[in-house]
C-alpha angles and dihedrals in degrees: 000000000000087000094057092054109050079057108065116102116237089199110049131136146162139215120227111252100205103055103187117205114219118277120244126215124220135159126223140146112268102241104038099043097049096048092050095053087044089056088049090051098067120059091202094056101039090053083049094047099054095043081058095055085043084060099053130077112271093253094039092063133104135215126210111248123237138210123258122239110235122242124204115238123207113224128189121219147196099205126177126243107271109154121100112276121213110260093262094064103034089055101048109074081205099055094035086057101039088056086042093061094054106103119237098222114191144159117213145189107231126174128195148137128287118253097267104038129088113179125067112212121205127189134196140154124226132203127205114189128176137205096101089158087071128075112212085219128016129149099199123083096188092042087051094041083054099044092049091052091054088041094055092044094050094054082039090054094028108015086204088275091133094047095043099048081059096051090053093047098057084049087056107041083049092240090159099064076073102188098002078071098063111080104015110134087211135012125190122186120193112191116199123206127213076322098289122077114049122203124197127207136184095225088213092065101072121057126223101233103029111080096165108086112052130159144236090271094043091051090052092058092040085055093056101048087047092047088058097042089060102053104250094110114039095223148335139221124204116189105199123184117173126195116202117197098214102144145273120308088353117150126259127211130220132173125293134237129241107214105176093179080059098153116197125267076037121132096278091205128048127183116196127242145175110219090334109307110118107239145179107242116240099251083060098058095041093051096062092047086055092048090112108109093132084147109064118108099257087060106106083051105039098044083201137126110233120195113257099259117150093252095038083246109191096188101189085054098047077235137147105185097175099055125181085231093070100047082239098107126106088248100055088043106046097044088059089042102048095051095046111262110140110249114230093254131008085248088068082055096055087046092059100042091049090055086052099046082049083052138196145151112294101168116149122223125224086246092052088049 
């Protein structure tokens, strides 16, 4: 025991190996829009389709529609006491009316549709990198010496084929467009590799907790990713771009910023954007690509997907489902991993390689040892 820890590094970190770009939001009608991206898509088609306006009269020709970027729009609201209110207060009709009549004054961030559009379109990039076997910082040349044998090993036994076909499933059932998912009435997702392949998914096809069925086009893209993690492409580049058919002038959701310094009489609620165009942070989209933890204790009860954290954190929950406790967290695990020792099932393996492709900085201290 003294061996293996002597040979933990202090200094030890990871790069994430999926780096998401933001998501844009933009409106647009579902046929049209569609159409005229996939127009855009394919080289062959788009030449054909502008010789083909050259042809026409001026006045005859088309142009192929585009989608609008969406603006966020600041509302100001006269809102009703909701929250729970002490006993005192809650007994007493007086009292209860007299803290009903108090206007709840606020200024909001909303984003929806126009008027005449139906789908919401949102964009994003997505980079695969490889080179997982080796830590961007470590102190410790036996620890390292240790980790890249188990690493090698891992893509030699795996070949990230399990990690990657996840990935590539929460790329094709749309989790990332979060709230803007519940509700559509159709979602379509078109993944563009290195700009050239495109791949098309009916979001609906693929559940959100089941990994285990995929199709032809899923386990192209899973091959690809896989490919990448393991080193024998450099790097990918997935352009993804979702339309979601939810309705004309419906309102749109994306994410939410967390102001600490809020004064009051300040907006209470503000939605993030980049010039101007409302848009999903990153983190957000690369937490529900990463929303693929089957294999946590609570499993079997839950039925849900949890986003590969080293505690298995569900903050929404107030949850750690992955608790040091239990042996089951990334720590426990990966300690034992790095330095040699066999896990007890090849799932506690991908758990601990897909916290490392998130990446991080996992170090241990001489007082944690």
């Amino acid at each position: 025991m003294a061996k293996n820890e002597k040979a933990v590094a202090s200094v030890l970190a990871f790069e994430k190996k999926l780096v998401p770009s933001d998501g844009y939001f933009y409106g647009g009608n579902w046929e049209e829009l569609r159409q005229a991206d996939a127009i855009r898509r394919n080289p062959i088609q788009l030449k054909e389709f502008n010789e083909t306006q050259k042809k026409k009269a001026k006045e005859d020709q088309e142009v192929l529609v585009s989608a609008t970027p969406l603006k966020l729009i600041e509302k100001s609201v006269r809102g009703t006491i909701s929250n729970r209110l002490k006993p005192a207060v809650a007994s007493d009709p007086l009292k209860l009316n007299a803290e009903v009549e108090k206007a709840n004054l606020q200024k909001v961030d909303a984003c929806a549709l126009a008027e005449h559009q139906d789908t919401l379109k949102v964009a994003f990039t997505l980079k695969v990198l490889g080179g997982i076997e080796q830590p961007s910082a470590c102190n410790n040349e036996a620890f390292l010496n240790s980790y890249k044998e188990v690493a090698k090993n891992y893509i030699h036994t795996y070949g990230f084929a399990e990690l990657a076909k996840r990935y590539a499933l929460n790329i094709a059932n749309a989790r990332f467009l979060w709230r803007n998912r519940v509700g559509a009435e159709k979602i379509e997702v078109v993944a563009t590799v290195n700009d050239q392949e495109s791949l098309t998914f009916n979001a609906f096809d693929y559940k959100l907790h089941d990994f285990d069925t995929v199709d032809e086009k899923v386990q192209n893209l899973a091959d690809q990713i896989a490919q990448t993690l393991k080193g024998e492409i450099s790097y990918l580049l997935i352009k993804i771009e979702a339309y979601a058919l939810v309705g004309k002038s419906q309102e749109v959701y994306p994410s939410e910023e967390l102001v600490l310094d809020k004064g009051k009489g300040d907006k209470s609620k503000i939605l993030y954007q980049v010039n101007g165009v409302a848009a999903m942070h990153s983190q957000k989209v690369g937490n529900a690509l990463r929303t693929i933890d089957t294999w946590y204790p609570e499993f079997e009860e839950q039925k849900s997907a949890i986003a590969i954290e080293p505690y298995g954190a569900v903050t929404n929950l107030g949850k750690a489902y992955r608790t040091p406790k239990a042996k089951q967290d990334f720590f426990s695990l990966f300690d034992k991993y790095a330095l040699g020792e066999s896990l007890e099932s090849a799932e506690q393996e991908h758990y601990v390689m897909a916290v490392l492709v998130r990446g991080g900085v996992f170090g241990q201290s001489g007082k944690d040892a």
